[in-house]
Coordinates of C-alpha atoms in Angstrom, one line a residue:
Chain A
M1 CA -58.7 -60.6 -3.1
L2 CA -55.6 -60.9 -0.8
V3 CA -57.3 -59.2 2.1
D4 CA -59.8 -62.3 2.0
L5 CA -56.8 -64.5 3.2
T6 CA -56.6 -65.6 6.5
C7 CA -54.0 -63.7 8.4
V8 CA -51.7 -66.9 8.4
E9 CA -52.1 -67.1 4.6
F10 CA -51.3 -63.5 4.1
A11 CA -48.2 -63.6 6.0
D12 CA -47.3 -66.7 4.0
K13 CA -47.9 -65.1 0.9
L14 CA -45.7 -62.2 1.9
A15 CA -42.9 -64.5 2.6
A16 CA -43.3 -66.3 -0.2
K17 CA -41.2 -65.7 -3.8
T18 CA -44.1 -64.0 -5.4
P19 CA -44.0 -60.3 -6.7
V20 CA -47.3 -59.5 -4.5
P21 CA -48.0 -58.7 -1.7
G22 CA -44.9 -57.3 -0.9
G23 CA -43.7 -54.1 1.3
G24 CA -46.6 -51.7 -0.1
G25 CA -49.4 -54.3 0.4
A26 CA -48.0 -54.9 4.0
S27 CA -47.7 -51.1 4.7
A28 CA -51.4 -50.9 3.9
M29 CA -52.2 -53.7 6.2
A30 CA -50.5 -52.2 9.0
G31 CA -52.3 -48.9 8.4
A32 CA -55.5 -50.8 8.5
L33 CA -54.8 -52.4 11.9
G34 CA -54.0 -48.8 13.2
A35 CA -57.0 -47.2 12.0
A36 CA -58.9 -50.3 13.4
L37 CA -57.5 -49.7 16.9
G38 CA -58.4 -46.1 16.6
S39 CA -62.3 -47.3 16.0
M40 CA -61.8 -49.5 19.1
V41 CA -60.8 -46.8 21.1
C42 CA -64.0 -44.7 19.8
N43 CA -66.3 -47.8 20.5
Y44 CA -65.3 -48.2 24.1
T45 CA -65.4 -44.1 24.7
I46 CA -69.1 -43.8 23.0
G47 CA -71.6 -44.3 25.6
K48 CA -69.6 -43.7 28.7
K49 CA -70.9 -40.8 30.8
K50 CA -67.5 -39.6 31.5
Y51 CA -67.0 -38.7 27.8
K52 CA -70.5 -37.4 27.3
N53 CA -68.9 -33.7 26.3
V54 CA -67.1 -35.4 23.7
E55 CA -69.1 -37.9 22.5
E56 CA -70.2 -36.3 19.1
D57 CA -66.6 -35.6 18.3
V58 CA -65.4 -39.4 19.0
K59 CA -68.6 -40.8 16.8
L60 CA -67.1 -38.4 13.9
I61 CA -63.8 -40.0 14.7
L62 CA -65.1 -43.3 14.5
E63 CA -66.8 -42.6 11.2
K64 CA -63.5 -41.5 9.6
A65 CA -61.5 -44.4 11.1
A66 CA -63.6 -47.0 9.8
L67 CA -63.2 -45.2 6.2
L68 CA -59.7 -45.2 6.8
Q69 CA -59.5 -49.0 7.7
S70 CA -61.6 -49.9 4.6
K71 CA -59.6 -47.6 2.5
L72 CA -56.2 -49.1 3.6
L73 CA -57.5 -52.7 3.2
S74 CA -58.7 -52.0 -0.5
L75 CA -55.0 -50.4 -1.0
V76 CA -53.6 -53.7 0.1
D77 CA -55.1 -55.1 -3.1
K78 CA -54.9 -52.0 -5.3
D79 CA -50.7 -52.2 -4.8
A80 CA -50.8 -55.6 -6.0
V81 CA -52.9 -55.0 -9.1
V82 CA -50.6 -52.0 -10.2
F83 CA -47.6 -53.8 -9.4
E84 CA -48.1 -56.8 -11.5
P85 CA -47.7 -54.6 -14.8
L86 CA -44.5 -53.3 -13.4
S87 CA -42.9 -56.4 -12.6
K88 CA -43.6 -57.7 -16.0
A89 CA -42.3 -54.4 -17.5
Y90 CA -39.0 -54.9 -15.6
A91 CA -38.6 -58.3 -17.1
M92 CA -39.2 -57.0 -20.9
P93 CA -36.2 -57.5 -23.1
E94 CA -34.1 -54.9 -24.3
N95 CA -31.6 -56.3 -26.9
T96 CA -32.9 -53.8 -29.9
E97 CA -33.2 -50.1 -29.7
E98 CA -36.9 -50.8 -30.7
E99 CA -37.3 -53.1 -27.6
K100 CA -35.5 -50.6 -25.4
N101 CA -37.9 -47.8 -26.4
L102 CA -40.9 -50.0 -26.0
K103 CA -39.7 -51.2 -22.5
E104 CA -39.0 -47.6 -21.5
K105 CA -42.3 -46.5 -22.5
I106 CA -44.3 -49.3 -20.6
M107 CA -42.1 -49.1 -17.6
E108 CA -42.7 -45.3 -17.4
E109 CA -46.5 -45.7 -17.6
A110 CA -46.4 -48.7 -15.0
L111 CA -44.0 -46.6 -12.5
V112 CA -46.5 -43.8 -12.6
E113 CA -49.4 -46.0 -11.6
A114 CA -47.4 -48.0 -9.1
S115 CA -46.2 -44.9 -7.3
K116 CA -49.8 -43.6 -7.0
V117 CA -50.7 -46.5 -4.5
P118 CA -48.4 -45.9 -2.0
M119 CA -49.0 -42.2 -2.1
E120 CA -52.7 -43.1 -1.3
I121 CA -51.5 -45.3 1.6
M122 CA -49.3 -42.4 3.0
E123 CA -52.4 -39.8 2.9
A124 CA -54.4 -42.5 4.6
A125 CA -51.9 -43.3 7.3
L126 CA -51.3 -39.5 7.8
E127 CA -55.0 -39.0 8.3
A128 CA -55.3 -42.0 10.7
I129 CA -52.2 -40.4 12.7
G130 CA -54.4 -37.2 12.9
L131 CA -57.2 -39.3 14.5
H132 CA -54.9 -40.8 17.0
E133 CA -54.2 -37.4 18.1
E134 CA -57.6 -36.3 18.5
L135 CA -58.5 -39.6 20.5
L136 CA -55.1 -39.0 22.8
E137 CA -57.3 -36.0 24.0
K138 CA -60.9 -37.4 23.7
G139 CA -60.6 -41.0 23.9
S140 CA -61.4 -43.3 26.9
K141 CA -58.2 -43.2 29.3
M142 CA -58.7 -46.9 29.8
L143 CA -57.5 -47.6 26.0
I144 CA -54.6 -45.4 26.2
S145 CA -52.2 -47.9 25.3
D146 CA -54.3 -48.6 22.2
V147 CA -53.9 -45.2 20.8
G148 CA -50.4 -45.8 21.2
V149 CA -50.3 -48.9 19.4
G150 CA -52.4 -47.4 16.7
V151 CA -50.6 -44.4 16.1
I152 CA -47.1 -46.4 15.8
L153 CA -48.8 -48.9 13.2
C154 CA -50.1 -45.8 11.5
K155 CA -46.5 -44.2 11.5
A156 CA -44.9 -47.5 10.1
A157 CA -47.6 -47.6 7.5
L158 CA -46.5 -44.0 6.3
Q159 CA -42.9 -44.7 6.4
G160 CA -43.1 -48.4 4.8
A161 CA -45.2 -46.6 2.0
A162 CA -42.8 -43.7 1.5
L163 CA -39.8 -46.3 0.4
N164 CA -42.4 -47.7 -2.0
V165 CA -42.9 -44.1 -3.4
F166 CA -39.1 -43.7 -3.6
I167 CA -37.9 -47.0 -5.2
N168 CA -40.5 -46.1 -8.3
T169 CA -39.6 -42.4 -8.5
G170 CA -36.1 -43.5 -8.4
V171 CA -36.0 -45.0 -11.8
M172 CA -38.6 -42.4 -13.4
K173 CA -37.6 -40.7 -16.5
N174 CA -40.0 -37.8 -15.9
R175 CA -38.0 -36.0 -13.4
S176 CA -40.4 -33.1 -12.7
F177 CA -43.2 -35.7 -12.0
A178 CA -40.9 -37.7 -9.9
D179 CA -39.6 -34.4 -7.9
L180 CA -43.1 -33.6 -7.3
L181 CA -44.0 -37.1 -5.8
N182 CA -40.9 -37.2 -3.6
E183 CA -41.4 -33.7 -2.3
R184 CA -45.0 -34.5 -1.4
A185 CA -44.0 -37.7 0.2
K186 CA -41.2 -35.9 2.2
T187 CA -43.6 -33.5 3.5
M188 CA -46.1 -36.3 4.4
L189 CA -43.3 -38.2 6.0
E190 CA -41.9 -35.2 8.3
T191 CA -45.3 -34.2 9.4
G192 CA -46.5 -37.6 10.2
I193 CA -43.6 -38.9 11.9
T194 CA -43.2 -35.7 14.4
K195 CA -46.9 -36.2 15.1
A196 CA -46.8 -39.8 15.7
D197 CA -43.8 -39.5 17.7
N198 CA -45.3 -37.0 20.1
I199 CA -48.7 -39.0 20.5
Y200 CA -46.5 -42.2 21.2
K201 CA -44.2 -40.3 23.8
A202 CA -47.3 -38.7 25.5
V203 CA -48.9 -42.3 25.9
E204 CA -45.5 -43.9 27.1
G205 CA -45.0 -41.0 29.6
K206 CA -48.5 -41.7 31.0
L207 CA -48.2 -45.4 31.3
C208 CA -44.6 -45.7 32.6
K209 CA -43.4 -42.8 34.9
Chain B
M1 CA -57.9 -69.0 16.2
L2 CA -57.8 -65.0 15.7
V3 CA -55.3 -65.6 12.9
D4 CA -57.3 -67.9 11.1
L5 CA -59.5 -64.9 10.5
T6 CA -59.3 -63.3 7.1
C7 CA -57.3 -59.6 7.3
V8 CA -60.8 -58.0 6.9
E9 CA -62.5 -60.0 9.7
F10 CA -59.3 -59.7 11.7
A11 CA -59.3 -55.7 11.4
D12 CA -62.9 -55.9 12.1
K13 CA -62.4 -57.6 15.3
L14 CA -59.7 -55.3 16.3
A15 CA -62.2 -52.3 15.7
A16 CA -65.0 -53.8 17.9
K17 CA -66.0 -53.3 21.3
T18 CA -64.5 -56.6 22.4
P19 CA -61.6 -56.8 24.9
V20 CA -59.5 -58.9 22.4
P21 CA -57.6 -58.7 19.8
G22 CA -56.4 -55.4 21.0
G23 CA -53.0 -53.4 21.0
G24 CA -51.1 -56.6 21.6
G25 CA -52.5 -58.4 19.2
A26 CA -52.0 -56.1 16.5
S27 CA -48.3 -55.4 17.7
A28 CA -47.6 -59.3 17.0
M29 CA -49.3 -59.5 13.8
A30 CA -47.4 -56.5 12.6
G31 CA -44.1 -58.0 13.6
A32 CA -45.1 -61.3 11.8
L33 CA -45.7 -59.2 8.6
G34 CA -42.4 -57.6 9.2
A35 CA -40.6 -60.9 9.9
A36 CA -42.5 -62.3 6.6
L37 CA -41.1 -59.5 4.7
G38 CA -37.4 -60.7 5.7
S39 CA -38.2 -64.3 4.2
M40 CA -39.4 -62.8 1.1
V41 CA -35.9 -61.0 0.7
C42 CA -34.2 -64.0 1.8
N43 CA -36.5 -66.4 -1.3
Y44 CA -35.5 -63.8 -3.7
T45 CA -31.7 -63.9 -2.9
I46 CA -31.4 -67.5 -2.7
G47 CA -30.3 -69.2 -6.0
K48 CA -29.0 -66.0 -7.5
K49 CA -25.5 -66.1 -8.9
K50 CA -24.5 -62.6 -7.5
Y51 CA -25.4 -63.7 -4.1
K52 CA -23.7 -67.2 -4.1
N53 CA -21.2 -66.2 -1.7
V54 CA -23.5 -65.4 1.3
E55 CA -26.3 -68.0 0.4
E56 CA -25.6 -70.0 3.2
D57 CA -26.1 -67.1 5.7
V58 CA -29.2 -66.1 3.7
K59 CA -30.6 -69.5 4.2
L60 CA -30.0 -69.5 7.8
I61 CA -31.8 -65.9 7.8
L62 CA -34.7 -67.4 6.2
E63 CA -35.0 -70.3 8.6
K64 CA -35.1 -67.8 11.6
A65 CA -37.3 -65.3 9.8
A66 CA -40.0 -68.2 9.5
L67 CA -39.7 -69.2 13.0
L68 CA -40.1 -65.5 14.2
Q69 CA -43.0 -65.2 11.6
S70 CA -44.8 -68.4 13.2
K71 CA -43.8 -67.3 16.9
L72 CA -45.2 -63.8 16.1
L73 CA -48.5 -65.1 15.0
S74 CA -49.2 -67.6 17.9
L75 CA -48.5 -64.7 20.1
V76 CA -51.5 -63.0 18.4
D77 CA -53.5 -65.5 19.9
K78 CA -51.6 -66.0 23.2
D79 CA -52.2 -62.4 24.0
A80 CA -56.0 -62.8 23.6
V81 CA -55.8 -66.0 25.9
V82 CA -54.1 -64.0 28.7
F83 CA -56.0 -60.7 28.4
E84 CA -59.3 -62.4 28.9
P85 CA -59.0 -63.2 32.8
L86 CA -57.2 -60.0 33.2
S87 CA -60.4 -58.2 31.5
K88 CA -62.5 -60.2 33.9
A89 CA -60.3 -59.3 36.9
Y90 CA -60.7 -56.0 36.2
A91 CA -64.5 -56.3 36.5
M92 CA -64.6 -57.9 39.6
P93 CA -66.8 -56.2 42.5
E94 CA -64.6 -54.5 45.3
N95 CA -67.4 -53.7 48.0
T96 CA -66.0 -55.6 50.8
E97 CA -62.4 -55.9 52.3
E98 CA -62.6 -59.5 51.3
E99 CA -64.0 -58.9 47.7
K100 CA -61.1 -56.3 47.6
N101 CA -58.3 -58.6 48.6
L102 CA -59.4 -61.2 46.4
K103 CA -59.8 -59.1 43.5
E104 CA -56.0 -57.7 44.5
K105 CA -54.7 -61.4 44.3
I106 CA -56.3 -62.4 41.0
M107 CA -55.6 -59.0 39.3
E108 CA -51.9 -59.5 40.2
E109 CA -51.9 -63.0 38.6
A110 CA -53.7 -61.9 35.7
L111 CA -51.1 -58.9 35.2
V112 CA -48.2 -61.1 35.7
E113 CA -49.5 -63.4 33.0
A114 CA -50.8 -60.8 30.7
S115 CA -47.3 -58.9 30.7
K116 CA -45.1 -61.6 29.6
V117 CA -47.0 -62.1 26.3
P118 CA -45.8 -58.5 25.2
M119 CA -42.3 -59.2 26.4
E120 CA -42.3 -62.4 23.9
I121 CA -43.6 -60.1 21.1
M122 CA -40.8 -57.6 22.1
E123 CA -38.0 -60.3 22.0
A124 CA -39.1 -61.8 18.8
A125 CA -39.5 -58.4 17.1
L126 CA -36.1 -57.2 18.4
E127 CA -34.8 -60.6 17.0
A128 CA -36.3 -59.8 13.5
I129 CA -34.8 -56.2 13.6
G130 CA -31.5 -58.3 13.9
L131 CA -32.1 -60.3 10.7
H132 CA -33.2 -57.1 8.6
E133 CA -29.8 -55.7 9.6
E134 CA -28.2 -58.7 8.1
L135 CA -30.4 -58.5 5.0
L136 CA -29.4 -55.0 4.5
E137 CA -25.9 -56.3 3.6
K138 CA -26.7 -59.8 2.2
G139 CA -30.2 -59.4 0.6
S140 CA -30.9 -59.0 -2.9
K141 CA -30.4 -55.3 -3.6
M142 CA -33.7 -55.7 -5.8
L143 CA -35.7 -55.8 -2.5
I144 CA -34.2 -53.3 -0.5
S145 CA -37.5 -51.5 -0.1
D146 CA -38.9 -54.5 1.4
V147 CA -36.0 -54.6 4.2
G148 CA -36.7 -51.2 4.9
V149 CA -40.7 -51.9 5.4
G150 CA -39.9 -55.1 7.0
V151 CA -37.8 -53.4 9.8
I152 CA -40.2 -50.5 10.3
L153 CA -43.0 -53.0 11.0
C154 CA -40.7 -54.9 13.5
K155 CA -39.9 -51.7 15.2
A156 CA -43.7 -50.8 15.4
A157 CA -44.2 -54.2 16.8
L158 CA -41.6 -53.6 19.5
Q159 CA -42.9 -50.4 20.6
G160 CA -46.4 -51.3 20.2
A161 CA -45.8 -54.4 22.5
A162 CA -43.7 -52.1 25.1
L163 CA -46.9 -50.1 25.9
N164 CA -48.5 -53.3 26.6
V165 CA -45.9 -54.3 28.9
F166 CA -46.1 -50.5 30.7
I167 CA -49.8 -50.6 30.8
N168 CA -49.8 -54.0 32.8
T169 CA -46.5 -53.2 35.0
G170 CA -47.9 -49.8 36.1
V171 CA -50.8 -51.6 38.0
M172 CA -48.8 -54.2 39.6
K173 CA -48.3 -54.7 43.3
N174 CA -45.3 -56.5 43.2
R175 CA -43.0 -53.4 42.2
S176 CA -39.6 -55.3 42.1
F177 CA -41.0 -57.6 39.3
A178 CA -42.9 -54.5 37.6
D179 CA -39.4 -52.8 37.6
L180 CA -37.3 -55.8 36.4
L181 CA -39.7 -56.0 33.4
N182 CA -39.7 -52.3 32.8
E183 CA -36.0 -52.2 32.6
R184 CA -35.8 -55.1 30.3
A185 CA -38.4 -53.6 27.9
K186 CA -36.7 -50.2 28.0
T187 CA -33.4 -51.6 27.1
M188 CA -34.9 -53.8 24.0
L189 CA -36.6 -50.6 23.1
E190 CA -33.6 -48.4 23.3
T191 CA -31.5 -51.1 21.2
G192 CA -34.3 -52.0 18.8
I193 CA -35.4 -48.5 18.0
T194 CA -31.8 -47.2 17.2
K195 CA -31.0 -50.5 15.1
A196 CA -34.2 -50.4 13.3
D197 CA -33.9 -46.5 12.5
N198 CA -30.4 -46.9 11.3
I199 CA -31.5 -49.8 8.9
Y200 CA -34.4 -47.6 7.6
K201 CA -32.3 -44.6 7.0
A202 CA -29.7 -46.6 5.3
V203 CA -32.5 -47.7 2.8
E204 CA -34.1 -44.5 2.3
G205 CA -30.6 -43.1 1.7
K206 CA -30.1 -45.7 -1.1
L207 CA -33.6 -45.3 -2.7
C208 CA -33.6 -41.6 -2.6
K209 CA -30.7 -39.6 -3.4

């Protein structure tokens, strides 16, 4: 599994001339780190007298953040699994009409599978942004910078994964399915970017007067 | 070393109730992944006939990206090293005047050290954004989405590290030094965000018409 590599090895494998991991996996990894920072904020808030009245909410945020972290880590590897067949399909010959048709068919199937994973990364990143929004209000004020870093990493995951949706939908033959994915991705981008920017600005404003 | 942990372990340690790694280390890690994607783009461009005329430039970008990746990975651990004394200083008692003075002195020294590392992360992230700007023009068009993901991860590293500068400068007693760091950080933020957003938009525009 890619996520069982050390951080140094993962970065090296990302840099190398190998099809995976690539931008999709890197986006998922950034999202996992963003969700993990959310969990850290929860862990430092729970048990503090000052935050007793929100403790149950924060415990729920922690549960969700832990799930998202593990989901995003699993998507690092899932992205690699679905990209391999696509990478092979791209390399298929197209000298005859028969070869062309076969390549087109296999490409289309691989594109559909390969675009589902970045959509899942986007969904998880967007959900994690929502958790940081709650933590801005309910998390320990001592860790406010970590809410800011966490949300900005989730935003990067969202935006990075979006490009991996668009690169696949751009060459799909089934345009109505491609348009559907593009619309959903754009809606998530819009919602997530606005929300994340507002959280980041609020944190920055509190730290730097 | 933190970067010798597996990706799963690093995320878990980030989520845990331990002072390090925190937002600083996560920012540096995101920056390292962003730089690594730059290297990947170079590695797929070098040797291609189509990009023969920019090959020497791309080789130089690869050299720089590899250095930045390794620098940013080392900053993950450096951030932890300088944060430990700060975390201890925060916990020092301040019951007597003497204790208060001692705490203030040790805090100030720790704050100065702890703010230098996120400044270094910012500098490296900003430099990596510059490499992606060049790759947008000179890198293989097949990997354009990776330029977009790479630059957005470097932008997140820049913004994340900035919050770690501000959280330290905010409590420094030496205001002229604090203001100097804040000004430098804000200038880097402004330059880097504008540049990264332009690159991301250009990539998005090419992928999603």
